[in-house]
PDB file of C-alpha atoms in Angstrom:
ATOM      1  CA  UNK S 414     -31.198  88.255-154.331  1.00  0.00           C
ATOM      2  CA  UNK S 415     -34.589  86.826-155.351  1.00  0.00           C
ATOM      3  CA  UNK S 416     -36.016  90.349-155.644  1.00  0.00           C
ATOM      4  CA  UNK S 417     -33.165  91.427-157.929  1.00  0.00           C
ATOM      5  CA  UNK S 418     -33.456  88.300-160.082  1.00  0.00           C
ATOM      6  CA  UNK S 419     -37.185  88.938-160.476  1.00  0.00           C
ATOM      7  CA  UNK S 420     -36.466  92.547-161.383  1.00  0.00           C
ATOM      8  CA  UNK S 421     -33.995  91.428-164.070  1.00  0.00           C
ATOM      9  CA  UNK S 422     -36.531  88.887-165.360  1.00  0.00           C
ATOM     10  CA  UNK S 423     -39.474  91.296-165.452  1.00  0.00           C
ATOM     11  CA  UNK S 424     -37.427  94.247-166.694  1.00  0.00           C
ATOM     12  CA  UNK S 425     -36.112  92.213-169.628  1.00  0.00           C
ATOM     13  CA  UNK S 426     -39.568  90.792-170.354  1.00  0.00           C
ATOM     14  CA  UNK S 427     -41.091  94.275-170.493  1.00  0.00           C
ATOM     15  CA  UNK S 428     -38.294  95.514-172.761  1.00  0.00           C
ATOM     16  CA  UNK S 429     -38.996  92.615-175.132  1.00  0.00           C
ATOM     17  CA  UNK S 430     -42.749  93.241-175.066  1.00  0.00           C
ATOM     18  CA  UNK S 431     -42.067  96.726-176.411  1.00  0.00           C
ATOM     19  CA  UNK S 432     -39.384  95.587-178.875  1.00  0.00           C
ATOM     20  CA  UNK S 433     -40.855  92.399-180.305  1.00  0.00           C
ATOM     21  CA  UNK S 434     -44.246  94.080-180.125  1.00  0.00           C
ATOM     22  CA  UNK S 435     -43.192  96.957-182.354  1.00  0.00           C
ATOM     23  CA  UNK S 436     -41.687  94.562-184.901  1.00  0.00           C
ATOM     24  CA  UNK S 437     -44.977  92.649-184.889  1.00  0.00           C
ATOM     25  CA  UNK S 438     -46.756  95.965-185.510  1.00  0.00           C
ATOM     26  CA  UNK S 439     -44.465  96.721-188.414  1.00  0.00           C
ATOM     27  CA  UNK S 440     -44.437  93.293-190.124  1.00  0.00           C
ATOM     28  CA  UNK S 441     -47.652  91.369-189.513  1.00  0.00           C
ATOM     29  CA  UNK S 442     -50.697  91.444-191.754  1.00  0.00           C
ATOM     30  CA  UNK S 443     -53.681  92.972-189.989  1.00  0.00           C
ATOM     31  CA  UNK S 444     -51.626  95.232-187.731  1.00  0.00           C
ATOM     32  CA  UNK S 445     -52.816  98.833-187.839  1.00  0.00           C
ATOM     33  CA  UNK S 446     -49.191 100.015-187.973  1.00  0.00           C
ATOM     34  CA  UNK S 447     -47.889  97.643-190.617  1.00  0.00           C
ATOM     35  CA  UNK S 448     -45.130  99.144-192.737  1.00  0.00           C
ATOM     36  CA  UNK S 449     -44.338 101.951-190.304  1.00  0.00           C
ATOM     37  CA  UNK S 450     -40.609 101.463-190.834  1.00  0.00           C
ATOM     38  CA  UNK S 451     -37.450 101.248-188.812  1.00  0.00           C
ATOM     39  CA  UNK S 452     -37.589 104.762-187.344  1.00  0.00           C
ATOM     40  CA  UNK S 453     -40.873 103.738-185.710  1.00  0.00           C
ATOM     41  CA  UNK S 454     -39.287 100.525-184.427  1.00  0.00           C
ATOM     42  CA  UNK S 455     -36.031 102.021-183.162  1.00  0.00           C
ATOM     43  CA  UNK S 456     -37.880 104.806-181.341  1.00  0.00           C
ATOM     44  CA  UNK S 457     -40.123 102.286-179.609  1.00  0.00           C
ATOM     45  CA  UNK S 458     -37.111 100.223-178.519  1.00  0.00           C
ATOM     46  CA  UNK S 459     -35.551 103.328-176.987  1.00  0.00           C
ATOM     47  CA  UNK S 460     -38.722 104.448-175.204  1.00  0.00           C
ATOM     48  CA  UNK S 461     -39.465 100.880-174.078  1.00  0.00           C
ATOM     49  CA  UNK S 462     -36.069 100.512-172.444  1.00  0.00           C
ATOM     50  CA  UNK S 463     -36.548 103.877-170.719  1.00  0.00           C
ATOM     51  CA  UNK S 464     -39.891 102.747-169.293  1.00  0.00           C
ATOM     52  CA  UNK S 465     -38.427  99.433-168.129  1.00  0.00           C
ATOM     53  CA  UNK S 466     -35.559 101.206-166.366  1.00  0.00           C
ATOM     54  CA  UNK S 467     -37.918 103.682-164.705  1.00  0.00           C
ATOM     55  CA  UNK S 468     -40.075 100.855-163.349  1.00  0.00           C
ATOM     56  CA  UNK S 469     -37.425  98.358-162.256  1.00  0.00           C
ATOM     57  CA  UNK S 470     -34.648 100.775-161.333  1.00  0.00           C
ATOM     58  CA  UNK S 471     -31.126  99.463-160.878  1.00  0.00           C
ATOM     59  CA  UNK S 472     -31.240  96.580-163.350  1.00  0.00           C
ATOM     60  CA  UNK S 473     -28.883  95.448-166.105  1.00  0.00           C
ATOM     61  CA  UNK S 474     -31.447  93.682-168.375  1.00  0.00           C
ATOM     62  CA  UNK S 475     -28.431  92.651-170.451  1.00  0.00           C
ATOM     63  CA  UNK S 476     -25.864  89.908-169.695  1.00  0.00           C
ATOM     64  CA  UNK S 477     -23.129  92.052-171.307  1.00  0.00           C
ATOM     65  CA  UNK S 478     -23.846  94.756-168.746  1.00  0.00           C
ATOM     66  CA  UNK S 479     -23.813  92.152-165.972  1.00  0.00           C
ATOM     67  CA  UNK S 480     -20.350  91.098-167.166  1.00  0.00           C
ATOM     68  CA  UNK S 481     -19.160  94.707-167.177  1.00  0.00           C
ATOM     69  CA  UNK S 482     -20.487  95.282-163.663  1.00  0.00           C
ATOM     70  CA  UNK S 483     -18.815  92.090-162.445  1.00  0.00           C
ATOM     71  CA  UNK S 484     -15.477  93.276-163.885  1.00  0.00           C
ATOM     72  CA  UNK S 485     -15.926  96.653-162.154  1.00  0.00           C
ATOM     73  CA  UNK S 486     -16.791  94.975-158.858  1.00  0.00           C
ATOM     74  CA  UNK S 487     -20.374  96.223-158.664  1.00  0.00           C
ATOM     75  CA  UNK S 488     -21.950  92.775-159.002  1.00  0.00           C
ATOM     76  CA  UNK S 489     -20.581  89.571-157.477  1.00  0.00           C
ATOM     77  CA  UNK S 490     -19.205  87.060-159.988  1.00  0.00           C
ATOM     78  CA  UNK S 491     -21.414  84.465-158.312  1.00  0.00           C
ATOM     79  CA  UNK S 492     -24.415  86.335-159.700  1.00  0.00           C
ATOM     80  CA  UNK S 493     -23.233  86.485-163.300  1.00  0.00           C
ATOM     81  CA  UNK S 494     -24.958  83.274-164.417  1.00  0.00           C
ATOM     82  CA  UNK S 495     -28.152  83.704-162.324  1.00  0.00           C
ATOM     83  CA  UNK S 496     -28.655  87.268-163.589  1.00  0.00           C
ATOM     84  CA  UNK S 497     -27.980  86.243-167.193  1.00  0.00           C
ATOM     85  CA  UNK S 498     -30.334  83.261-167.012  1.00  0.00           C
ATOM     86  CA  UNK S 499     -33.077  85.416-165.481  1.00  0.00           C
ATOM     87  CA  UNK S 500     -32.669  87.925-168.309  1.00  0.00           C
ATOM     88  CA  UNK S 501     -32.778  85.296-171.064  1.00  0.00           C
ATOM     89  CA  UNK S 502     -35.881  83.747-169.497  1.00  0.00           C
ATOM     90  CA  UNK S 503     -37.416  87.211-169.361  1.00  0.00           C
ATOM     91  CA  UNK S 504     -36.702  87.517-173.074  1.00  0.00           C
ATOM     92  CA  UNK S 505     -38.503  84.234-173.747  1.00  0.00           C
ATOM     93  CA  UNK S 506     -41.540  85.187-171.683  1.00  0.00           C
ATOM     94  CA  UNK S 507     -41.749  88.694-173.134  1.00  0.00           C
ATOM     95  CA  UNK S 508     -41.748  87.276-176.668  1.00  0.00           C
ATOM     96  CA  UNK S 509     -44.414  84.694-175.775  1.00  0.00           C
ATOM     97  CA  UNK S 510     -46.610  87.485-174.370  1.00  0.00           C
ATOM     98  CA  UNK S 511     -46.284  89.364-177.658  1.00  0.00           C
ATOM     99  CA  UNK S 512     -47.213  86.225-179.603  1.00  0.00           C
ATOM    100  CA  UNK S 513     -50.368  85.848-177.511  1.00  0.00           C
ATOM    101  CA  UNK S 514     -51.246  89.513-178.024  1.00  0.00           C
ATOM    102  CA  UNK S 515     -50.737  89.290-181.794  1.00  0.00           C
ATOM    103  CA  UNK S 516     -52.012  85.737-182.310  1.00  0.00           C
ATOM    104  CA  UNK S 517     -54.697  86.836-184.803  1.00  0.00           C
ATOM    105  CA  UNK S 518     -52.147  88.832-186.799  1.00  0.00           C
ATOM    106  CA  UNK S 519     -49.706  85.906-186.811  1.00  0.00           C
ATOM    107  CA  UNK S 520     -52.500  83.695-188.139  1.00  0.00           C
ATOM    108  CA  UNK S 521     -53.460  86.255-190.790  1.00  0.00           C
ATOM    109  CA  UNK S 522     -49.804  86.400-191.868  1.00  0.00           C
ATOM    110  CA  UNK S 523     -49.516  82.646-192.541  1.00  0.00           C
ATOM    111  CA  UNK S 524     -48.657  82.275-196.222  1.00  0.00           C
ATOM    112  CA  UNK S 525     -48.738  86.053-196.699  1.00  0.00           C
ATOM    113  CA  UNK S 526     -45.543  87.131-194.933  1.00  0.00           C
ATOM    114  CA  UNK S 527     -42.077  85.671-195.568  1.00  0.00           C
ATOM    115  CA  UNK S 528     -41.209  83.184-192.775  1.00  0.00           C
ATOM    116  CA  UNK S 529     -37.785  84.846-192.440  1.00  0.00           C
ATOM    117  CA  UNK S 530     -39.508  88.190-191.817  1.00  0.00           C
ATOM    118  CA  UNK S 531     -41.599  86.455-189.137  1.00  0.00           C
ATOM    119  CA  UNK S 532     -38.427  85.094-187.515  1.00  0.00           C
ATOM    120  CA  UNK S 533     -36.858  88.524-187.648  1.00  0.00           C
ATOM    121  CA  UNK S 534     -39.727  89.891-185.555  1.00  0.00           C
ATOM    122  CA  UNK S 535     -38.197  87.912-182.705  1.00  0.00           C
ATOM    123  CA  UNK S 536     -34.461  87.942-183.367  1.00  0.00           C
ATOM    124  CA  UNK S 537     -31.895  90.014-185.208  1.00  0.00           C
ATOM    125  CA  UNK S 538     -30.418  89.218-188.609  1.00  0.00           C
ATOM    126  CA  UNK S 539     -27.829  90.920-190.822  1.00  0.00           C
ATOM    127  CA  UNK S 540     -28.697  92.886-193.903  1.00  0.00           C
ATOM    128  CA  UNK S 541     -25.655  91.314-195.583  1.00  0.00           C
ATOM    129  CA  UNK S 542     -24.383  88.092-194.018  1.00  0.00           C
ATOM    130  CA  UNK S 543     -20.659  88.384-193.353  1.00  0.00           C
ATOM    131  CA  UNK S 544     -20.035  86.844-189.956  1.00  0.00           C
ATOM    132  CA  UNK S 545     -16.657  88.467-189.166  1.00  0.00           C
ATOM    133  CA  UNK S 546     -17.962  91.929-190.076  1.00  0.00           C
ATOM    134  CA  UNK S 547     -21.310  91.281-188.404  1.00  0.00           C
ATOM    135  CA  UNK S 548     -19.398  90.254-185.278  1.00  0.00           C
ATOM    136  CA  UNK S 549     -17.368  93.468-185.362  1.00  0.00           C
ATOM    137  CA  UNK S 550     -20.506  95.597-185.760  1.00  0.00           C
ATOM    138  CA  UNK S 551     -22.153  93.991-182.712  1.00  0.00           C
ATOM    139  CA  UNK S 552     -18.917  94.171-180.729  1.00  0.00           C
ATOM    140  CA  UNK S 553     -18.369  97.862-181.446  1.00  0.00           C
ATOM    141  CA  UNK S 554     -22.009  98.861-180.955  1.00  0.00           C
ATOM    142  CA  UNK S 555     -22.041  97.058-177.600  1.00  0.00           C
ATOM    143  CA  UNK S 556     -18.727  98.649-176.614  1.00  0.00           C
ATOM    144  CA  UNK S 557     -20.178 102.111-177.253  1.00  0.00           C
ATOM    145  CA  UNK S 558     -23.461 101.129-175.573  1.00  0.00           C
ATOM    146  CA  UNK S 559     -21.979  99.748-172.348  1.00  0.00           C
ATOM    147  CA  UNK S 560     -19.265 102.398-172.046  1.00  0.00           C
ATOM    148  CA  UNK S 561     -21.836 105.137-172.555  1.00  0.00           C
ATOM    149  CA  UNK S 562     -24.195 103.703-169.942  1.00  0.00           C
ATOM    150  CA  UNK S 563     -21.342 103.462-167.444  1.00  0.00           C
ATOM    151  CA  UNK S 564     -20.612 107.146-168.091  1.00  0.00           C
ATOM    152  CA  UNK S 565     -24.291 108.131-167.932  1.00  0.00           C
ATOM    153  CA  UNK S 566     -24.765 106.469-164.550  1.00  0.00           C
ATOM    154  CA  UNK S 567     -22.062 108.692-163.077  1.00  0.00           C
ATOM    155  CA  UNK S 568     -24.538 111.579-163.415  1.00  0.00           C
ATOM    156  CA  UNK S 569     -26.526 111.454-160.182  1.00  0.00           C
ATOM    157  CA  UNK S 570     -29.462 113.657-161.227  1.00  0.00           C
ATOM    158  CA  UNK S 571     -32.592 111.614-160.378  1.00  0.00           C
ATOM    159  CA  UNK S 572     -34.391 110.227-163.423  1.00  0.00           C
ATOM    160  CA  UNK S 573     -31.769 111.228-165.953  1.00  0.00           C
ATOM    161  CA  UNK S 574     -30.272 107.765-166.537  1.00  0.00           C
ATOM    162  CA  UNK S 575     -33.368 105.991-167.973  1.00  0.00           C
ATOM    163  CA  UNK S 576     -34.051 108.878-170.354  1.00  0.00           C
ATOM    164  CA  UNK S 577     -30.409 109.111-171.417  1.00  0.00           C
ATOM    165  CA  UNK S 578     -30.167 105.359-171.994  1.00  0.00           C
ATOM    166  CA  UNK S 579     -33.301 105.464-174.153  1.00  0.00           C
ATOM    167  CA  UNK S 580     -31.774 108.262-176.230  1.00  0.00           C
ATOM    168  CA  UNK S 581     -28.550 106.265-176.446  1.00  0.00           C
ATOM    169  CA  UNK S 582     -30.422 103.237-177.811  1.00  0.00           C
ATOM    170  CA  UNK S 583     -32.160 105.498-180.324  1.00  0.00           C
ATOM    171  CA  UNK S 584     -28.845 107.003-181.474  1.00  0.00           C
ATOM    172  CA  UNK S 585     -27.031 103.669-181.754  1.00  0.00           C
ATOM    173  CA  UNK S 586     -29.953 102.162-183.621  1.00  0.00           C
ATOM    174  CA  UNK S 587     -29.983 105.018-186.109  1.00  0.00           C
ATOM    175  CA  UNK S 588     -26.203 105.244-186.517  1.00  0.00           C
ATOM    176  CA  UNK S 589     -25.028 101.643-186.200  1.00  0.00           C
ATOM    177  CA  UNK S 590     -28.116  99.433-186.426  1.00  0.00           C
ATOM    178  CA  UNK S 591     -28.328  98.947-190.185  1.00  0.00           C
ATOM    179  CA  UNK S 592     -25.857  96.072-190.680  1.00  0.00           C
ATOM    180  CA  UNK S 593     -27.123  93.720-187.937  1.00  0.00           C
ATOM    181  CA  UNK S 594     -30.167  95.183-186.209  1.00  0.00           C
ATOM    182  CA  UNK S 595     -28.089  96.115-183.109  1.00  0.00           C
ATOM    183  CA  UNK S 596     -28.935  93.409-180.563  1.00  0.00           C
ATOM    184  CA  UNK S 597     -26.075  94.323-178.167  1.00  0.00           C
ATOM    185  CA  UNK S 598     -27.654  91.910-175.714  1.00  0.00           C
ATOM    186  CA  UNK S 599     -27.758  88.104-175.526  1.00  0.00           C
ATOM    187  CA  UNK S 600     -31.099  88.206-173.706  1.00  0.00           C
ATOM    188  CA  UNK S 601     -32.669  90.520-176.285  1.00  0.00           C
ATOM    189  CA  UNK S 602     -31.808  88.130-179.121  1.00  0.00           C
ATOM    190  CA  UNK S 603     -31.553  84.649-177.615  1.00  0.00           C
ATOM    191  CA  UNK S 604     -34.695  84.832-175.483  1.00  0.00           C
ATOM    192  CA  UNK S 605     -37.032  85.736-178.364  1.00  0.00           C
ATOM    193  CA  UNK S 606     -35.120  83.398-180.712  1.00  0.00           C
ATOM    194  CA  UNK S 607     -35.881  80.533-178.318  1.00  0.00           C
ATOM    195  CA  UNK S 608     -39.519  81.664-178.160  1.00  0.00           C
ATOM    196  CA  UNK S 609     -39.732  81.622-181.963  1.00  0.00           C
ATOM    197  CA  UNK S 610     -38.332  78.083-181.984  1.00  0.00           C
ATOM    198  CA  UNK S 611     -40.918  76.738-179.519  1.00  0.00           C
ATOM    199  CA  UNK S 612     -44.023  78.697-180.475  1.00  0.00           C
ATOM    200  CA  UNK S 613     -46.637  77.039-182.772  1.00  0.00           C
ATOM    201  CA  UNK S 614     -45.915  79.252-185.773  1.00  0.00           C
ATOM    202  CA  UNK S 615     -46.739  77.467-189.038  1.00  0.00           C
ATOM    203  CA  UNK S 616     -44.115  77.111-191.771  1.00  0.00           C
ATOM    204  CA  UNK S 617     -41.527  78.875-189.644  1.00  0.00           C
ATOM    205  CA  UNK S 618     -38.017  79.575-190.888  1.00  0.00           C
ATOM    206  CA  UNK S 619     -35.088  77.872-189.183  1.00  0.00           C
ATOM    207  CA  UNK S 620     -33.819  79.660-186.089  1.00  0.00           C
ATOM    208  CA  UNK S 621     -30.323  80.334-187.527  1.00  0.00           C
ATOM    209  CA  UNK S 622     -28.519  79.360-184.335  1.00  0.00           C
ATOM    210  CA  UNK S 623     -25.108  79.783-185.975  1.00  0.00           C
ATOM    211  CA  UNK S 624     -25.677  83.496-186.406  1.00  0.00           C
ATOM    212  CA  UNK S 625     -27.543  83.816-183.104  1.00  0.00           C
ATOM    213  CA  UNK S 626     -24.728  82.301-181.054  1.00  0.00           C
ATOM    214  CA  UNK S 627     -21.768  83.921-182.826  1.00  0.00           C
ATOM    215  CA  UNK S 628     -22.966  87.483-183.439  1.00  0.00           C
ATOM    216  CA  UNK S 629     -25.660  88.619-180.964  1.00  0.00           C
ATOM    217  CA  UNK S 630     -24.564  85.867-178.570  1.00  0.00           C
ATOM    218  CA  UNK S 631     -20.802  86.232-178.163  1.00  0.00           C
ATOM    219  CA  UNK S 632     -19.974  89.667-179.610  1.00  0.00           C
ATOM    220  CA  UNK S 633     -21.870  91.660-176.932  1.00  0.00           C
ATOM    221  CA  UNK S 634     -19.842  89.963-174.192  1.00  0.00           C
ATOM    222  CA  UNK S 635     -16.611  90.987-175.916  1.00  0.00           C
ATOM    223  CA  UNK S 636     -17.941  94.528-176.265  1.00  0.00           C
ATOM    224  CA  UNK S 637     -19.004  94.629-172.616  1.00  0.00           C
ATOM    225  CA  UNK S 638     -15.634  93.295-171.471  1.00  0.00           C
ATOM    226  CA  UNK S 639     -13.709  95.914-173.464  1.00  0.00           C
ATOM    227  CA  UNK S 640     -16.067  98.689-172.335  1.00  0.00           C
ATOM    228  CA  UNK S 641     -15.517  97.843-168.653  1.00  0.00           C
ATOM    229  CA  UNK S 642     -11.751  97.664-169.067  1.00  0.00           C
ATOM    230  CA  UNK S 643     -11.695 100.940-171.016  1.00  0.00           C
ATOM    231  CA  UNK S 644     -13.831 102.810-168.494  1.00  0.00           C
ATOM    232  CA  UNK S 645     -11.768 101.489-165.596  1.00  0.00           C
ATOM    233  CA  UNK S 646      -8.384 102.275-167.159  1.00  0.00           C
ATOM    234  CA  UNK S 647      -9.219 105.589-168.870  1.00  0.00           C
ATOM    235  CA  UNK S 648     -11.769 107.112-166.468  1.00  0.00           C
ATOM    236  CA  UNK S 649     -10.887 105.239-163.292  1.00  0.00           C
ATOM    237  CA  UNK S 650     -14.351 103.777-162.698  1.00  0.00           C
TER     238      UNK S 650
END
């Protein structure tokens, strides 16, 4: 159990190092890759998740996936909270590591980069704020994400799942990521959002907990629940 919790913690942390790191690259003054754009960012998220899955193997790195696996009987319900907490803590630590790596760029960006853009390095935010629609976007993206991963993992060819999941993240990001930034994962959003709140960033924007809890917090669980029920009833998983 301890080994699996550590794997969830470290796997999520590494995913966030890639993800928050690429947003730091794209936004912060002094970064060599500033202004590279969202294709650059989405591709790095996809590749980063692939690498994390290759290293840590059979991990969820997403509380919505933990919920789906609990519903399908693959993970004990007693482990739902421990796994989820480990993943959120991994998200916090991964974001703190990125802050340390980019500390000079964060300092150079003080007064030169919009504080909201700095916050959005860590956590997701909608292009147009409409909470019911934002909720639906995150719900549906997570439904497709979790259902697709459950289908992908039925293919037993060694090494195919991490690559396929990375491509899936890339496709969802390109096709559905525009409205909300496609968190699809409480740990991906809440962990770095907590890190942003506690880190010594000057003139920081508020953490927007209302959005963080409702949209990337709750909606992925609803999407994961529906994905598990759909895959069990339609495909017999």
